[in-house]
Short mmCIF file of C-alpha atoms and ligand atoms in Angstrom, two decimals:
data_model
loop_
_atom_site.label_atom_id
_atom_site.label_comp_id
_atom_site.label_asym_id
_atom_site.label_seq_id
_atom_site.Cartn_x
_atom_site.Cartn_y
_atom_site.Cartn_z
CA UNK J 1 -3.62 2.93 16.20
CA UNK J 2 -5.66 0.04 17.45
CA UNK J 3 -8.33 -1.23 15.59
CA UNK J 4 -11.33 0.28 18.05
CA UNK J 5 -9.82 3.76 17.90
CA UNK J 6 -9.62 3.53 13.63
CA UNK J 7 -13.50 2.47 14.15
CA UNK J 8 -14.16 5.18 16.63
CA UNK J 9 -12.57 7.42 14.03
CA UNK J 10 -14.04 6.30 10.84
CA UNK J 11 -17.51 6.69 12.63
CA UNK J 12 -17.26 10.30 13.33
CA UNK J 13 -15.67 11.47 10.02
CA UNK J 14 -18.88 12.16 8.54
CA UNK J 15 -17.88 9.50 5.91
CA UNK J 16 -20.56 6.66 5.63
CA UNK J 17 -18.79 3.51 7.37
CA UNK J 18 -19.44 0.25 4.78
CA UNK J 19 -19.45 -3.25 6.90
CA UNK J 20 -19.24 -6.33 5.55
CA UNK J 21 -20.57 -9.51 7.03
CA UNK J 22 -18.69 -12.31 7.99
CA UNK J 23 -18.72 -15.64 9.36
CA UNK J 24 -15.45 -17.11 9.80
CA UNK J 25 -11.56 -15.56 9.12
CA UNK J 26 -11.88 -16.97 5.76
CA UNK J 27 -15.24 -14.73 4.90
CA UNK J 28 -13.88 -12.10 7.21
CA UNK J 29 -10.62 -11.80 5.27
CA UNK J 30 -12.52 -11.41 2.09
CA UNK J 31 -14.37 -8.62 3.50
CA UNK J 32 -11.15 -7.00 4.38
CA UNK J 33 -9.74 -7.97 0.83
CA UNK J 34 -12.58 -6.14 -1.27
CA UNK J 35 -11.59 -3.00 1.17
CA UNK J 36 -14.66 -3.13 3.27
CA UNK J 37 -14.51 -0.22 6.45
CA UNK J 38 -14.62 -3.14 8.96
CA UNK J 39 -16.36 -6.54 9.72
CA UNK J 40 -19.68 -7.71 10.83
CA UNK J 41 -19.26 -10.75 13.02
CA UNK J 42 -22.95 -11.43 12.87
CA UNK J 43 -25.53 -14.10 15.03
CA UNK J 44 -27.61 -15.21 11.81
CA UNK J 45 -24.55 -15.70 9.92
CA UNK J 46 -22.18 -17.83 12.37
CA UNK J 47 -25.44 -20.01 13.44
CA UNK J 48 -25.61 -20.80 10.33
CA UNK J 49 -22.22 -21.99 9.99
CA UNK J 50 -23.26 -24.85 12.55
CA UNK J 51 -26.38 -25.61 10.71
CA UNK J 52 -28.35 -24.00 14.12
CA UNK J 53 -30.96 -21.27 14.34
CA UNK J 54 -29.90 -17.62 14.78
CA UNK J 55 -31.96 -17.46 18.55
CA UNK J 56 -29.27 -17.63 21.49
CA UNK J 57 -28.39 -20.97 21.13
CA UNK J 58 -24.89 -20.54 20.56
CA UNK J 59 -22.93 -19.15 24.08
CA UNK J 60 -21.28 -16.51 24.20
CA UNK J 61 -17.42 -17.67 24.15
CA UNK J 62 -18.64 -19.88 20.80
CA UNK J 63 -19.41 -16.36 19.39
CA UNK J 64 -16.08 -14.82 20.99
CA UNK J 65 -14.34 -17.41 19.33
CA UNK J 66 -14.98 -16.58 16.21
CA UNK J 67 -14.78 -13.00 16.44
CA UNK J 68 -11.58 -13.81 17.97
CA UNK J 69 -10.26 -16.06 14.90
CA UNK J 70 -11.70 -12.64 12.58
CA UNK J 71 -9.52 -10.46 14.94
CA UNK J 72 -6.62 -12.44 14.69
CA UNK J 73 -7.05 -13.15 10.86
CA UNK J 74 -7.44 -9.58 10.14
CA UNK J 75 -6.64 -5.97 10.54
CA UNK J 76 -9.78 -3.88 10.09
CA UNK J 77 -12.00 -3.14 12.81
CA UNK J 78 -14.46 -6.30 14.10
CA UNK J 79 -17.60 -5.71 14.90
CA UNK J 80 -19.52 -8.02 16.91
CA UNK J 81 -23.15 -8.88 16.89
CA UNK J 82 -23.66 -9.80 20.79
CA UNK J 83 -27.76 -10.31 20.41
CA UNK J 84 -29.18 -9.77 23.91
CA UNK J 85 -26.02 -9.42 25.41
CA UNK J 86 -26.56 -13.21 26.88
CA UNK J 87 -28.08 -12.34 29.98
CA UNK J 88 -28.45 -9.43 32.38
CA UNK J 89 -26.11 -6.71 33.12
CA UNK J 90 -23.40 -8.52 34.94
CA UNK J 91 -23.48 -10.84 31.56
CA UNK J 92 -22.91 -8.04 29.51
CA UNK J 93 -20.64 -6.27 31.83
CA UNK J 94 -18.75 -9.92 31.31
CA UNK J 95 -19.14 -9.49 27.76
CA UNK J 96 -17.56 -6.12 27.40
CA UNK J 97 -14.71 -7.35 28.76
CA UNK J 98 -14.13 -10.16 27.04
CA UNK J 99 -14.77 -8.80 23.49
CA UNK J 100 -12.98 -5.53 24.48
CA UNK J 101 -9.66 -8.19 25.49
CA UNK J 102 -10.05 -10.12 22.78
CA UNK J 103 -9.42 -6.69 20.15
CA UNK J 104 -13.10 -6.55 18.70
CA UNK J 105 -13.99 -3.09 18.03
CA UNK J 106 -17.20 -2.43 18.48
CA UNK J 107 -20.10 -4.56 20.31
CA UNK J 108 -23.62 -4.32 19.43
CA UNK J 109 -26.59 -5.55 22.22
CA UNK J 110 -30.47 -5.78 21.28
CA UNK J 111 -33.31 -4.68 23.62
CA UNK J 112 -35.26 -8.07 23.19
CA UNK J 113 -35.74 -10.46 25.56
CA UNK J 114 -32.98 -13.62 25.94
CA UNK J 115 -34.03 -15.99 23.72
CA UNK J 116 -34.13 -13.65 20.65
CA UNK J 117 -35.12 -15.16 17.67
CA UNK J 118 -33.60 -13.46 13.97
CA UNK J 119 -35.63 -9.95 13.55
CA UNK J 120 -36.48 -10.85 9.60
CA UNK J 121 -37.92 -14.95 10.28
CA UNK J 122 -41.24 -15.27 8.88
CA UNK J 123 -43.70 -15.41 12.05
CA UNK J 124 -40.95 -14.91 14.51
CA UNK J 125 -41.57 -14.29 18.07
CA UNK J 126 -40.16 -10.69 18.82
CA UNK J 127 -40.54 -9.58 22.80
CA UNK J 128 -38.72 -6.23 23.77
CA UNK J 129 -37.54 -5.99 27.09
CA UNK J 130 -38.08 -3.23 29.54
CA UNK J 131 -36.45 0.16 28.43
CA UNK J 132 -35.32 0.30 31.87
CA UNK J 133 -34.35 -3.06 31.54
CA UNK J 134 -32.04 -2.47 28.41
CA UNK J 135 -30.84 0.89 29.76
CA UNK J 136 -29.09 -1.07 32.85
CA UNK J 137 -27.64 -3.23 30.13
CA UNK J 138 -26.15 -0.26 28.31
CA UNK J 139 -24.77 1.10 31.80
CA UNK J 140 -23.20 -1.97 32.80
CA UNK J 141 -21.56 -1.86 28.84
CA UNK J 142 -20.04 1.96 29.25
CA UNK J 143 -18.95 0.70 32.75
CA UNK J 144 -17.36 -2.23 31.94
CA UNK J 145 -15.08 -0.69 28.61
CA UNK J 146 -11.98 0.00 29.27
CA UNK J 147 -11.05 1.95 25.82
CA UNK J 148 -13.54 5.36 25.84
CA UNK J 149 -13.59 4.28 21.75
CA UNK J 150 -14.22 0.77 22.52
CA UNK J 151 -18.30 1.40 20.33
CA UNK J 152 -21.00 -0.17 22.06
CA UNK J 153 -23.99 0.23 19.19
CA UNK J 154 -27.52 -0.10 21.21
CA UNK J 155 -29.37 -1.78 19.07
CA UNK J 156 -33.97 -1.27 19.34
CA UNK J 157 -36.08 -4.18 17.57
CA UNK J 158 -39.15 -1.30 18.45
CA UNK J 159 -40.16 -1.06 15.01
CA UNK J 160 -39.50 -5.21 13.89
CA UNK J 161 -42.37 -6.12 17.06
CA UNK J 162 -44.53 -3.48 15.59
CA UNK J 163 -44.52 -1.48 18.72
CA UNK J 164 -44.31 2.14 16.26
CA UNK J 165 -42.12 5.04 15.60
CA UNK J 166 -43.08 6.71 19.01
CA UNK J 167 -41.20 4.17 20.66
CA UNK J 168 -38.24 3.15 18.62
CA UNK J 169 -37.55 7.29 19.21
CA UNK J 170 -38.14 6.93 22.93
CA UNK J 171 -36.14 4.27 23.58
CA UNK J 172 -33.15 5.22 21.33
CA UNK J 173 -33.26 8.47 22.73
CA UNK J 174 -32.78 6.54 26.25
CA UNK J 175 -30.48 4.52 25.43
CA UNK J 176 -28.40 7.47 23.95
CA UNK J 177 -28.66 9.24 27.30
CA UNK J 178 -27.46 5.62 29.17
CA UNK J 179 -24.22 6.38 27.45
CA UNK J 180 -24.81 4.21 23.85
CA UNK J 181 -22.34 5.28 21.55
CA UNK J 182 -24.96 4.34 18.54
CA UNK J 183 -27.85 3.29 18.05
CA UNK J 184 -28.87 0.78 15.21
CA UNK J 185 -32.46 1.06 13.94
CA UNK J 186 -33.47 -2.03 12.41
CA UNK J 187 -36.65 -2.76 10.28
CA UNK J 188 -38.41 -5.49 8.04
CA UNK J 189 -40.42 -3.43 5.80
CA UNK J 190 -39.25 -3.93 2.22
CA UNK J 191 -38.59 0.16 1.67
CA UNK J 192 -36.28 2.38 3.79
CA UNK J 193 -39.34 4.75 4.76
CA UNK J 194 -39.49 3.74 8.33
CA UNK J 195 -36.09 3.72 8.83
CA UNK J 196 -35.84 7.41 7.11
CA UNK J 197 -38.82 8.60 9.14
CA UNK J 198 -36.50 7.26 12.30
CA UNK J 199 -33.92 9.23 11.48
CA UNK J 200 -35.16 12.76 10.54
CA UNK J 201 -37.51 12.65 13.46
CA UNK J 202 -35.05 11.45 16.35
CA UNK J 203 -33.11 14.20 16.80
CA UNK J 204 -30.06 12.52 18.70
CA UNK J 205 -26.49 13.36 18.50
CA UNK J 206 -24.82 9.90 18.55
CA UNK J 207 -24.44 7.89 15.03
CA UNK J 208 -27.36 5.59 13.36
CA UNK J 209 -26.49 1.80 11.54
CA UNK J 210 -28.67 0.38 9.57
CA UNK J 211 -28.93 -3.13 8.31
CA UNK J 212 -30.34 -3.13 4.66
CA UNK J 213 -31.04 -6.83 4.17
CA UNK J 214 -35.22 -6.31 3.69
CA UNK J 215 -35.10 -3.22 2.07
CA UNK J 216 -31.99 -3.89 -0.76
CA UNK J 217 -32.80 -1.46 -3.42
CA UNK J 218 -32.24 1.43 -0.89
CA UNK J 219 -29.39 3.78 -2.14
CA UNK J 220 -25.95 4.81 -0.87
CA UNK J 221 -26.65 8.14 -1.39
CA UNK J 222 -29.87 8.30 0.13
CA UNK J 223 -28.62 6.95 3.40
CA UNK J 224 -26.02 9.46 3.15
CA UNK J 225 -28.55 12.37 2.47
CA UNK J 226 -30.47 11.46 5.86
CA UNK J 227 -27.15 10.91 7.96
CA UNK J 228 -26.88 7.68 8.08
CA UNK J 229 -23.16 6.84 9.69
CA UNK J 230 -23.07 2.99 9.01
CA UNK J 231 -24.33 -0.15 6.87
CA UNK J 232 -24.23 -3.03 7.57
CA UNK J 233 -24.63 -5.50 4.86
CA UNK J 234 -24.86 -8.44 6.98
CA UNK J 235 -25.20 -12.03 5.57
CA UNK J 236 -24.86 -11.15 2.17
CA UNK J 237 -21.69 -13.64 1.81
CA UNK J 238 -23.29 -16.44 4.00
CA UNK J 239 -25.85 -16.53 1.34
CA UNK J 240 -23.15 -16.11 -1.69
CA UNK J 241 -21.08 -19.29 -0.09
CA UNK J 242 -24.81 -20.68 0.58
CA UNK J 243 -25.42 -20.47 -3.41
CA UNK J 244 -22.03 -21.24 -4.78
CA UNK J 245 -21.74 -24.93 -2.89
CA UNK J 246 -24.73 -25.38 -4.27
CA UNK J 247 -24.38 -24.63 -7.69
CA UNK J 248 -21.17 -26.98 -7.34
CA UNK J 249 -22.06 -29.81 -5.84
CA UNK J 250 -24.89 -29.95 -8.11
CA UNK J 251 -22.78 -29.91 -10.98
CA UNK J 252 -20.05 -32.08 -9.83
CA UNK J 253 -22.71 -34.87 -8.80
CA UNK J 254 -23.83 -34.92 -12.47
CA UNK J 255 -20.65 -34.28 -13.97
CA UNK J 256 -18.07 -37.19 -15.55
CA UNK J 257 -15.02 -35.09 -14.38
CA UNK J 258 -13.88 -32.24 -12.52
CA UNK J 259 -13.18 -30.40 -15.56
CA UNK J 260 -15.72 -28.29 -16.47
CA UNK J 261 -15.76 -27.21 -12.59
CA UNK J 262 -12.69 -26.65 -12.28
CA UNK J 263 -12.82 -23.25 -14.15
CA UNK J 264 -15.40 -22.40 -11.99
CA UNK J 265 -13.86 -22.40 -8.46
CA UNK J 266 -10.82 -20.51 -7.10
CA UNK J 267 -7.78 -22.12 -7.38
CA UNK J 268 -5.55 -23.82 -4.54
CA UNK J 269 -3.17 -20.82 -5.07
CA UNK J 270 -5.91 -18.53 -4.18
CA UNK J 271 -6.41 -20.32 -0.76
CA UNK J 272 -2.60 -20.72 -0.47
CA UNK J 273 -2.33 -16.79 -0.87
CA UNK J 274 -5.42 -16.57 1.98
CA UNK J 275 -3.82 -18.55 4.46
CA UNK J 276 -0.33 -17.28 4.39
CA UNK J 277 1.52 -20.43 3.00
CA UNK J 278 4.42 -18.74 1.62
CA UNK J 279 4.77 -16.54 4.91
CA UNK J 280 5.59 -20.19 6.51
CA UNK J 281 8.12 -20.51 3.42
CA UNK J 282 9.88 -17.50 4.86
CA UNK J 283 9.59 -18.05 8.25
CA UNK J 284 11.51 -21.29 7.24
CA UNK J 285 14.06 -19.79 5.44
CA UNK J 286 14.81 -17.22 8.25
CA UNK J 287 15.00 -19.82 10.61
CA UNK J 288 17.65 -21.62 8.64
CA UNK J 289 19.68 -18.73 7.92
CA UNK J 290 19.43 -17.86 11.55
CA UNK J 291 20.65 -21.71 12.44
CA UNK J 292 23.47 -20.96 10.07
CA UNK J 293 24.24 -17.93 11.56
CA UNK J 294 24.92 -19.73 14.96
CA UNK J 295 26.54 -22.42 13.37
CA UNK J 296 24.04 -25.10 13.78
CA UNK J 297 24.08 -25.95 10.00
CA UNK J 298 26.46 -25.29 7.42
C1 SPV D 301 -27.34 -10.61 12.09
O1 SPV D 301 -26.72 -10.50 11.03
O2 SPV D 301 -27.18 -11.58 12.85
C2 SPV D 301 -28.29 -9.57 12.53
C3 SPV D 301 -29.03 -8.81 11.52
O3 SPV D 301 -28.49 -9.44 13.72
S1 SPV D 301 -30.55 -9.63 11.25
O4 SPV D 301 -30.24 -10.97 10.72
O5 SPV D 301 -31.29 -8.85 10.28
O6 SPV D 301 -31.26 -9.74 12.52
MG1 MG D 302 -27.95 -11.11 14.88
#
């Protein structure tokens, strides 16, 4: 089964779906190692990676590119964090088909206006765009997929520009009806209230993500009590690798040796293991033995 249909599946088995974040194959392969449902390919995360801001800087193929090296590296479902969906309809009609070729999973597209800055920055400028604007978006999306299961998650920033309940319900409800096939419901506040208020009062029939990063002490259970279909726990190991290489380097720069370090840190089997170094040593040896076979080499 391909990896959008196990997605497609996993979403409506009334089992809550547990994403990690990712930005790279490396972190995306660790995701997959710790037995994570599937992969966040996520905008704050890979900016990062390129020491740039998380506001539609990068271009779209950079993005694809990664997801693409997560697809390749992995095989749980990718899930890619498309922001505005770069543009207007025909962009993310362009979009679709591009992440749908390339074997992500699942896309997810914000209703705020291209540039988007990160929802949770301090002071950040947060502009919705038109609900009728976003709704074209999400018909160009459902026109453009080529797999039914292929998920694209409509994604309202209603509640992080303070615009209230009333019309994070209206517009997920629209977007629902514009042929979403979720909807994620972000928020800032530091408790899950909002986001639990969202969800027994909207009344919709497609699945609700959540992204838990401001509110962390909210429970499993209680997201599974108010329906909640998917988390997303989204930059948790950019910050991890953020804090390790810290700690490190620290240490290392006022350190005589490697020693004490060295204890510290995976080892270069570890990595070997990761990137398939003694799959190479078999390839090799099946090559030979198939040179042998046709008498190239005794
Ligand atoms: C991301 O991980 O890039 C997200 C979630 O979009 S947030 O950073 O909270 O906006
Ligand atoms: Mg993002």
């Amino acid at each position: 089964m391909s990896q959008t249909n196990i997605l497609r599946k996993k979403l409506n088995s009334g089992n809550l779906v547990k994403v990690g974040g990712a930005f790279d194959a490396m972190s995306a392969k660790i995701v997959e190692t710790h037995g994570f449902d599937a992969i966040w390919a996520g905008s704050f995360a890979i900016s990062a990676t390129r020491a740039l801001p998380d506001a539609s800087i990068m271009t779209m193929t950079e993005f694809l590119n990664v997801a693409t090296s997560m697809v390749d590296a992995c095989s749980i479902p990718v899930i890619a964090d498309c922001d505005t969906g770069f543009g207007g309809p025909s962009n993310v009609s362009y979009t679709v088909k591009k992440y749908e070729n390339a074997g992500v999973a699942a896309i997810s597209i914000e209703d705020k206006v291209f540039p988007k800055q990160n929802s949770l920055l301090e002071g950040g400028t947060q502009v919705l765009l038109s609900e009728k604007e976003f709704v074209a978006k999400i018909i160009a999306a459902k026109e453009a997929k080529k797999n039914p299961n292929f998920t694209i998650i409509a994604r309202t920033e209603a509640l992080i520009a303070n615009l209230g309940m009333n019309e994070a319900i209206k517009r997920a409800k629209a977007y629902e009806k514009a042929g979403a096939d979720a909807i994620l419901i972000h928020s800032k506040q530091n408790t899950p209230n909002e986001i639990f208020e969202f969800v027994d009062t909207w009344n919709g029939n497609i699945p609700i993500v959540i992204v838990p990063t401001s509110y962390p002490n909210v429970k499993l259970n209680d997201l599974k009590k108010h329906d909640i279909s998917m988390v997303i726990y989204a930059n948790q190991t950019l910050r991890a690798s953020y804090t390790a290489m810290n700690q490190i380097l620290e240490q290392i720069k006022n350190s005589e040796s490697l020693e004490k370090i060295n204890g510290q840190i995976s080892s270069m089997e570890d990595i070997f293991k990761l990137q398939k170094m003694y799959d190479l040593k078999n390839e090799e040896e099946m090559i030979k033995t198939n040179l042998k076979k046709m008498g190239y080499v005794n």
